[in-house]
Amino acid sequence: MRSTLSKIAAVLTAGALTLTLAACGGSDTGSTTLRVGTLSDAPPSIYLENGRFTGYDNELLRDIAKREGFEVEFVGTEFSSLLAGVATGKFDIGSSTISSTEARKKTVAFSNGYNTGFTTIVTAKGANLKDPAAFAGKRLGVVQGSVQDEFAGKTAGAQVVRFPDYNAGFAQLKNGTLDGWVVPQDIGQKYLDQNPAVPLELGYTVEDKDTPSAFAVAKNNPDLLNKLNDGLAKAIADGSVARIYGQFYKTTPLSKELQQGGPGLLVKNASA
C-alpha cells in the first residue's frame, strides 16, 4: 500500500513540475510565445490570408522573433483597443502600422521605426477633396483611434465618422454614405487596385513626418523592447527589411534609412 501511494505521489509531483515548466516557457522547445495584437484587413501592412496573419509588419516581426529566440502568436483585435491591450498586458506586442506619436508614448513604449508613410483620403471620382479647406461639412470615415482619426478631427467643419476597422469604412464609402475615407496611402491604393470597377480615387495626401510606424510594447518591459530593436537593427543591416518590404510594396520605395546598412529610424520614448 505504501509503495502504491509513493508511486502515485511521484506521478503527481512530476505532473505538477511539468505544468510549472510549461507555464514558465520552460518546455523542451525552450521558446517563449508572445501574444501579438494586430488587424486583419489592412493590406499590404497587416492582413489575414488563408487563415494566417501576414503583411509587411507581421512578417518582419516573425523575422525579428526568430533572430531573438521567441515565437509569436497573432490575435486579431480592433485598433481602438490595441494600445490599451498592450499597456495592460493583454498583448505583449502591438503590430499594426502604429505611428509613434507623442500622445501614444504616454500609454506604451515603441520600438525603433520600420516604415514611414502618408495619410490620404479616398473619395468618389470628381469629389475634388484635394485640400483640407474642402472638407468642411463632409462626412469623413476613419478607423477609431488611428492617426487618421486625429488628422480628420483637427479639420475644421468635417463630420468625422469612426469605424472599428478598415473594411467597415470602405463599405460605407462604396455605398455612398461617406464623402471620404481617410487612411494610410498604401492601404487606400491597395483598395483601389483590388476594386477597379468602383469609381474612387485618392484625394488630399500628406506625409506622416517624424512618427514612423513601430511595434508597441508595455512601458515596464524594457527587455522585450531591446530585443525588438536589436532584431530590427540586424534585419536592416543584412537587407532582410528591404527584402520583406519588397514582397508587399511593389511601387512605393523603402525609406533610405531602412535600406541595407542604413542607420534605421530612431524612436525616442517618453520618460517614465
mmCIF file of C-alpha atoms in Angstrom:
data_model
loop_
_atom_site.group_PDB
_atom_site.id
_atom_site.type_symbol
_atom_site.label_atom_id
_atom_site.label_comp_id
_atom_site.label_asym_id
_atom_site.label_seq_id
_atom_site.Cartn_x
_atom_site.Cartn_y
_atom_site.Cartn_z
ATOM 1 C CA MET A 1 0.000 0.000 0.000
ATOM 2 C CA ARG A 2 2.764 2.414 0.986
ATOM 3 C CA SER A 3 4.618 1.570 -2.246
ATOM 4 C CA THR A 4 1.495 2.291 -4.310
ATOM 5 C CA LEU A 5 0.915 5.627 -2.576
ATOM 6 C CA SER A 6 4.543 6.559 -3.146
ATOM 7 C CA LYS A 7 4.231 5.851 -6.851
ATOM 8 C CA ILE A 8 1.067 7.971 -7.083
ATOM 9 C CA ALA A 9 2.763 10.829 -5.238
ATOM 10 C CA ALA A 10 5.728 10.646 -7.597
ATOM 11 C CA VAL A 11 3.479 10.810 -10.661
ATOM 12 C CA LEU A 12 1.563 13.781 -9.269
ATOM 13 C CA THR A 13 4.792 15.585 -8.394
ATOM 14 C CA ALA A 14 6.208 15.024 -11.883
ATOM 15 C CA GLY A 15 2.966 16.244 -13.441
ATOM 16 C CA ALA A 16 2.989 19.383 -11.333
ATOM 17 C CA LEU A 17 6.599 20.043 -12.306
ATOM 18 C CA THR A 18 5.777 19.639 -15.986
ATOM 19 C CA LEU A 19 2.905 22.112 -15.712
ATOM 20 C CA THR A 20 5.122 24.606 -13.901
ATOM 21 C CA LEU A 21 7.810 24.414 -16.579
ATOM 22 C CA ALA A 22 5.260 24.808 -19.354
ATOM 23 C CA ALA A 23 3.732 27.846 -17.678
ATOM 24 C CA CYS A 24 7.178 29.437 -17.403
ATOM 25 C CA GLY A 25 8.101 28.786 -21.001
ATOM 26 C CA GLY A 26 10.437 26.039 -19.898
ATOM 27 C CA SER A 27 9.228 23.269 -22.206
ATOM 28 C CA ASP A 28 11.578 21.224 -24.384
ATOM 29 C CA THR A 29 11.274 23.796 -27.191
ATOM 30 C CA GLY A 30 12.880 26.417 -24.942
ATOM 31 C CA SER A 31 10.946 29.132 -26.777
ATOM 32 C CA THR A 32 8.666 31.775 -25.272
ATOM 33 C CA THR A 33 5.475 32.552 -27.217
ATOM 34 C CA LEU A 34 4.340 36.182 -27.152
ATOM 35 C CA ARG A 35 0.826 37.392 -27.985
ATOM 36 C CA VAL A 36 0.701 39.997 -30.733
ATOM 37 C CA GLY A 37 -2.336 42.207 -31.261
ATOM 38 C CA THR A 38 -2.872 43.027 -34.942
ATOM 39 C CA LEU A 39 -5.563 43.786 -37.538
ATOM 40 C CA SER A 40 -6.902 41.567 -40.306
ATOM 41 C CA ASP A 41 -7.968 43.999 -43.004
ATOM 42 C CA ALA A 42 -5.214 46.487 -43.868
ATOM 43 C CA PRO A 43 -3.052 45.117 -46.689
ATOM 44 C CA PRO A 44 -0.202 45.304 -47.536
ATOM 45 C CA SER A 45 0.834 46.078 -43.949
ATOM 46 C CA ILE A 46 -1.372 43.810 -41.838
ATOM 47 C CA TYR A 47 -3.999 41.376 -43.034
ATOM 48 C CA LEU A 48 -5.373 37.851 -42.850
ATOM 49 C CA GLU A 49 -4.765 35.491 -45.766
ATOM 50 C CA ASN A 50 -5.925 31.882 -45.799
ATOM 51 C CA GLY A 51 -6.300 31.981 -42.025
ATOM 52 C CA ARG A 52 -2.766 33.339 -41.455
ATOM 53 C CA PHE A 53 -1.889 36.833 -40.255
ATOM 54 C CA THR A 54 0.603 38.307 -42.685
ATOM 55 C CA GLY A 55 1.655 41.598 -44.300
ATOM 56 C CA TYR A 56 4.894 43.558 -44.090
ATOM 57 C CA ASP A 57 4.566 44.403 -40.389
ATOM 58 C CA ASN A 58 3.809 40.862 -39.270
ATOM 59 C CA GLU A 59 6.337 39.091 -41.492
ATOM 60 C CA LEU A 60 9.032 41.484 -40.298
ATOM 61 C CA LEU A 61 8.062 40.717 -36.698
ATOM 62 C CA ARG A 62 8.330 36.985 -37.396
ATOM 63 C CA ASP A 63 11.843 37.587 -38.722
ATOM 64 C CA ILE A 64 12.799 39.570 -35.616
ATOM 65 C CA ALA A 65 11.309 36.926 -33.312
ATOM 66 C CA LYS A 66 13.338 34.172 -34.974
ATOM 67 C CA ARG A 67 16.534 36.189 -34.513
ATOM 68 C CA GLU A 68 15.788 36.939 -30.862
ATOM 69 C CA GLY A 69 14.680 33.474 -29.805
ATOM 70 C CA PHE A 70 10.946 33.854 -29.215
ATOM 71 C CA GLU A 71 7.775 32.897 -31.060
ATOM 72 C CA VAL A 72 4.708 34.987 -31.853
ATOM 73 C CA GLU A 73 1.000 34.236 -31.736
ATOM 74 C CA PHE A 74 -1.072 36.782 -33.658
ATOM 75 C CA VAL A 75 -4.504 37.761 -32.328
ATOM 76 C CA GLY A 76 -6.963 39.928 -34.254
ATOM 77 C CA THR A 77 -8.329 42.978 -32.470
ATOM 78 C CA GLU A 78 -9.767 46.451 -33.111
ATOM 79 C CA PHE A 79 -7.282 49.278 -33.397
ATOM 80 C CA SER A 80 -9.132 51.427 -30.874
ATOM 81 C CA SER A 81 -8.353 48.946 -28.080
ATOM 82 C CA LEU A 82 -4.921 47.759 -29.236
ATOM 83 C CA LEU A 83 -2.656 50.111 -27.297
ATOM 84 C CA ALA A 84 -4.660 49.694 -24.103
ATOM 85 C CA GLY A 85 -4.347 45.937 -24.578
ATOM 86 C CA VAL A 86 -0.562 46.250 -24.831
ATOM 87 C CA ALA A 87 -0.346 48.550 -21.810
ATOM 88 C CA THR A 88 -2.384 46.196 -19.608
ATOM 89 C CA GLY A 89 -0.640 43.006 -20.682
ATOM 90 C CA LYS A 90 -3.385 41.513 -22.846
ATOM 91 C CA PHE A 91 -0.880 41.650 -25.699
ATOM 92 C CA ASP A 92 2.896 41.548 -25.442
ATOM 93 C CA ILE A 93 3.336 43.425 -28.730
ATOM 94 C CA GLY A 94 1.177 45.644 -30.918
ATOM 95 C CA SER A 95 1.787 45.229 -34.675
ATOM 96 C CA SER A 96 -0.489 47.415 -36.749
ATOM 97 C CA THR A 97 1.377 50.185 -38.615
ATOM 98 C CA ILE A 98 1.197 52.169 -35.375
ATOM 99 C CA SER A 99 2.527 55.699 -35.767
ATOM 100 C CA SER A 100 4.805 56.503 -32.822
ATOM 101 C CA THR A 101 3.163 59.773 -31.784
ATOM 102 C CA GLU A 102 3.962 61.671 -28.593
ATOM 103 C CA ALA A 103 0.408 61.139 -27.327
ATOM 104 C CA ARG A 104 0.715 57.354 -27.721
ATOM 105 C CA LYS A 105 4.063 57.306 -25.930
ATOM 106 C CA LYS A 106 2.151 58.218 -22.788
ATOM 107 C CA THR A 107 0.482 54.793 -22.953
ATOM 108 C CA VAL A 108 3.122 52.445 -24.406
ATOM 109 C CA ALA A 109 6.762 52.313 -25.458
ATOM 110 C CA PHE A 110 7.741 51.962 -29.112
ATOM 111 C CA SER A 111 10.479 50.098 -30.899
ATOM 112 C CA ASN A 112 12.531 51.952 -33.452
ATOM 113 C CA GLY A 113 10.667 52.597 -36.682
ATOM 114 C CA TYR A 114 10.287 50.120 -39.538
ATOM 115 C CA ASN A 115 8.291 52.196 -42.026
ATOM 116 C CA THR A 116 7.182 55.699 -42.927
ATOM 117 C CA GLY A 117 4.069 56.610 -44.822
ATOM 118 C CA PHE A 118 1.420 59.049 -45.966
ATOM 119 C CA THR A 119 -2.168 59.767 -44.989
ATOM 120 C CA THR A 120 -4.618 60.135 -47.863
ATOM 121 C CA ILE A 121 -8.342 60.491 -48.431
ATOM 122 C CA VAL A 122 -10.165 58.068 -50.737
ATOM 123 C CA THR A 123 -13.151 59.723 -52.438
ATOM 124 C CA ALA A 124 -15.579 59.267 -55.278
ATOM 125 C CA LYS A 125 -14.050 60.330 -58.576
ATOM 126 C CA GLY A 126 -14.559 64.035 -59.169
ATOM 127 C CA ALA A 127 -15.252 64.822 -55.498
ATOM 128 C CA ASN A 128 -12.352 67.306 -55.564
ATOM 129 C CA LEU A 129 -11.303 66.795 -51.955
ATOM 130 C CA LYS A 130 -7.769 67.872 -52.788
ATOM 131 C CA ASP A 131 -7.374 70.339 -49.932
ATOM 132 C CA PRO A 132 -8.452 70.328 -46.253
ATOM 133 C CA ALA A 133 -10.330 73.567 -46.907
ATOM 134 C CA ALA A 134 -12.803 71.490 -48.940
ATOM 135 C CA PHE A 135 -13.526 69.082 -46.065
ATOM 136 C CA ALA A 136 -15.977 71.345 -44.214
ATOM 137 C CA GLY A 137 -19.393 69.719 -43.971
ATOM 138 C CA LYS A 138 -18.124 66.439 -45.440
ATOM 139 C CA ARG A 139 -18.568 63.045 -43.796
ATOM 140 C CA LEU A 140 -15.090 61.583 -43.379
ATOM 141 C CA GLY A 141 -14.656 57.993 -42.234
ATOM 142 C CA VAL A 142 -11.687 56.898 -40.095
ATOM 143 C CA VAL A 143 -10.564 53.931 -38.012
ATOM 144 C CA GLN A 144 -11.210 54.930 -34.424
ATOM 145 C CA GLY A 145 -8.058 55.853 -32.522
ATOM 146 C CA SER A 146 -5.837 55.995 -35.611
ATOM 147 C CA VAL A 147 -3.574 58.855 -36.707
ATOM 148 C CA GLN A 148 -6.126 59.463 -39.438
ATOM 149 C CA ASP A 149 -8.790 59.907 -36.764
ATOM 150 C CA GLU A 150 -6.614 62.597 -35.179
ATOM 151 C CA PHE A 151 -6.000 64.258 -38.544
ATOM 152 C CA ALA A 152 -9.683 64.341 -39.512
ATOM 153 C CA GLY A 153 -10.692 65.574 -36.058
ATOM 154 C CA LYS A 154 -8.487 68.628 -36.476
ATOM 155 C CA THR A 155 -10.027 69.539 -39.826
ATOM 156 C CA ALA A 156 -12.415 72.452 -39.365
ATOM 157 C CA GLY A 157 -16.033 71.616 -40.105
ATOM 158 C CA ALA A 158 -15.547 67.973 -41.036
ATOM 159 C CA GLN A 159 -18.046 65.392 -39.763
ATOM 160 C CA VAL A 160 -15.862 62.520 -38.527
ATOM 161 C CA VAL A 161 -17.453 59.052 -38.623
ATOM 162 C CA ARG A 162 -15.498 56.408 -36.710
ATOM 163 C CA PHE A 163 -15.309 52.686 -37.525
ATOM 164 C CA PRO A 164 -13.695 49.717 -35.755
ATOM 165 C CA ASP A 165 -11.832 48.525 -38.879
ATOM 166 C CA TYR A 166 -10.978 49.366 -42.471
ATOM 167 C CA ASN A 167 -13.461 47.056 -44.194
ATOM 168 C CA ALA A 168 -16.440 48.683 -42.471
ATOM 169 C CA GLY A 169 -15.362 52.144 -43.612
ATOM 170 C CA PHE A 170 -14.663 51.124 -47.179
ATOM 171 C CA ALA A 171 -18.101 49.506 -47.384
ATOM 172 C CA GLN A 172 -19.757 52.772 -46.350
ATOM 173 C CA LEU A 173 -17.659 54.749 -48.828
ATOM 174 C CA LYS A 174 -18.620 52.360 -51.613
ATOM 175 C CA ASN A 175 -22.309 52.722 -50.684
ATOM 176 C CA GLY A 176 -22.061 56.495 -50.873
ATOM 177 C CA THR A 177 -22.782 57.213 -47.195
ATOM 178 C CA LEU A 178 -19.332 58.767 -46.740
ATOM 179 C CA ASP A 179 -17.756 61.605 -48.688
ATOM 180 C CA GLY A 180 -14.249 60.388 -47.948
ATOM 181 C CA TRP A 181 -12.318 57.653 -46.181
ATOM 182 C CA VAL A 182 -9.092 58.819 -44.501
ATOM 183 C CA VAL A 183 -6.494 56.027 -44.484
ATOM 184 C CA PRO A 184 -2.768 55.316 -44.867
ATOM 185 C CA GLN A 185 -1.942 55.840 -48.530
ATOM 186 C CA ASP A 186 -0.733 52.291 -49.152
ATOM 187 C CA ILE A 187 -3.997 50.873 -47.804
ATOM 188 C CA GLY A 188 -6.066 53.281 -49.899
ATOM 189 C CA GLN A 189 -4.126 52.476 -53.065
ATOM 190 C CA LYS A 190 -4.398 48.754 -52.386
ATOM 191 C CA TYR A 191 -8.180 49.056 -52.095
ATOM 192 C CA LEU A 192 -8.375 50.930 -55.401
ATOM 193 C CA ASP A 193 -6.205 48.314 -57.106
ATOM 194 C CA GLN A 194 -8.401 45.495 -55.803
ATOM 195 C CA ASN A 195 -11.672 47.247 -56.752
ATOM 196 C CA PRO A 196 -11.085 48.764 -60.218
ATOM 197 C CA ALA A 197 -14.808 48.825 -61.024
ATOM 198 C CA VAL A 198 -15.578 51.163 -58.111
ATOM 199 C CA PRO A 199 -15.299 54.832 -59.226
ATOM 200 C CA LEU A 200 -12.956 56.029 -56.479
ATOM 201 C CA GLU A 201 -9.699 57.972 -56.390
ATOM 202 C CA LEU A 202 -7.100 59.314 -53.977
ATOM 203 C CA GLY A 203 -7.606 62.918 -52.905
ATOM 204 C CA TYR A 204 -5.580 65.035 -50.493
ATOM 205 C CA THR A 205 -2.396 63.325 -49.313
ATOM 206 C CA VAL A 206 0.014 64.409 -46.562
ATOM 207 C CA GLU A 207 3.289 62.869 -45.374
ATOM 208 C CA ASP A 208 3.383 61.457 -41.838
ATOM 209 C CA LYS A 209 6.566 63.107 -40.607
ATOM 210 C CA ASP A 210 8.617 62.220 -37.535
ATOM 211 C CA THR A 211 6.268 59.447 -36.403
ATOM 212 C CA PRO A 212 7.419 56.238 -38.125
ATOM 213 C CA SER A 213 5.474 53.028 -37.743
ATOM 214 C CA ALA A 214 6.808 50.991 -34.822
ATOM 215 C CA PHE A 215 5.958 47.976 -32.669
ATOM 216 C CA ALA A 216 4.309 48.809 -29.335
ATOM 217 C CA VAL A 217 5.236 47.172 -26.010
ATOM 218 C CA ALA A 218 4.361 47.839 -22.383
ATOM 219 C CA LYS A 219 6.462 50.518 -20.705
ATOM 220 C CA ASN A 220 7.507 48.069 -17.993
ATOM 221 C CA ASN A 221 9.041 45.614 -20.466
ATOM 222 C CA PRO A 222 12.414 47.119 -21.489
ATOM 223 C CA ASP A 223 13.904 43.663 -22.146
ATOM 224 C CA LEU A 224 11.378 42.974 -24.913
ATOM 225 C CA LEU A 225 11.869 46.488 -26.309
ATOM 226 C CA ASN A 226 15.609 45.890 -26.506
ATOM 227 C CA LYS A 227 15.080 42.574 -28.284
ATOM 228 C CA LEU A 228 12.826 44.190 -30.878
ATOM 229 C CA ASN A 229 15.339 46.955 -31.516
ATOM 230 C CA ASP A 230 18.235 44.506 -31.703
ATOM 231 C CA GLY A 231 16.425 42.228 -34.134
ATOM 232 C CA LEU A 232 15.279 45.150 -36.257
ATOM 233 C CA ALA A 233 18.813 46.568 -36.461
ATOM 234 C CA LYS A 234 20.134 43.192 -37.613
ATOM 235 C CA ALA A 235 17.338 42.882 -40.193
ATOM 236 C CA ILE A 236 18.196 46.319 -41.596
ATOM 237 C CA ALA A 237 21.924 45.534 -41.665
ATOM 238 C CA ASP A 238 21.635 42.298 -43.651
ATOM 239 C CA GLY A 239 18.942 43.540 -46.038
ATOM 240 C CA SER A 240 16.044 41.494 -44.632
ATOM 241 C CA VAL A 241 13.905 44.590 -44.053
ATOM 242 C CA ALA A 242 14.345 45.601 -47.703
ATOM 243 C CA ARG A 243 13.590 42.060 -48.874
ATOM 244 C CA ILE A 244 10.411 41.682 -46.808
ATOM 245 C CA TYR A 245 9.268 45.200 -47.701
ATOM 246 C CA GLY A 246 9.686 44.402 -51.397
ATOM 247 C CA GLN A 247 7.391 41.387 -51.081
ATOM 248 C CA PHE A 248 4.460 43.614 -50.127
ATOM 249 C CA TYR A 249 5.221 47.056 -51.587
ATOM 250 C CA LYS A 250 5.760 46.826 -55.323
ATOM 251 C CA THR A 251 5.835 50.527 -56.209
ATOM 252 C CA THR A 252 6.441 52.505 -53.002
ATOM 253 C CA PRO A 253 10.165 52.904 -52.289
ATOM 254 C CA LEU A 254 11.577 51.975 -48.904
ATOM 255 C CA SER A 255 12.959 54.812 -46.787
ATOM 256 C CA LYS A 256 16.731 55.094 -47.303
ATOM 257 C CA GLU A 257 17.222 54.800 -43.527
ATOM 258 C CA LEU A 258 15.809 51.264 -43.681
ATOM 259 C CA GLN A 259 17.728 50.051 -46.701
ATOM 260 C CA GLN A 260 20.562 47.570 -46.185
ATOM 261 C CA GLY A 261 23.240 49.108 -43.994
ATOM 262 C CA GLY A 262 21.089 52.174 -43.241
ATOM 263 C CA PRO A 263 21.051 53.893 -39.843
ATOM 264 C CA GLY A 264 17.436 52.968 -39.090
ATOM 265 C CA LEU A 265 14.645 55.178 -37.758
ATOM 266 C CA LEU A 266 15.296 56.002 -34.111
ATOM 267 C CA VAL A 267 12.250 56.442 -31.865
ATOM 268 C CA LYS A 268 12.777 58.245 -28.572
ATOM 269 C CA ASN A 269 10.255 57.159 -25.972
ATOM 270 C CA ALA A 270 8.790 59.401 -23.313
ATOM 271 C CA SER A 271 10.477 59.451 -19.931
ATOM 272 C CA ALA A 272 8.941 57.114 -17.367
#
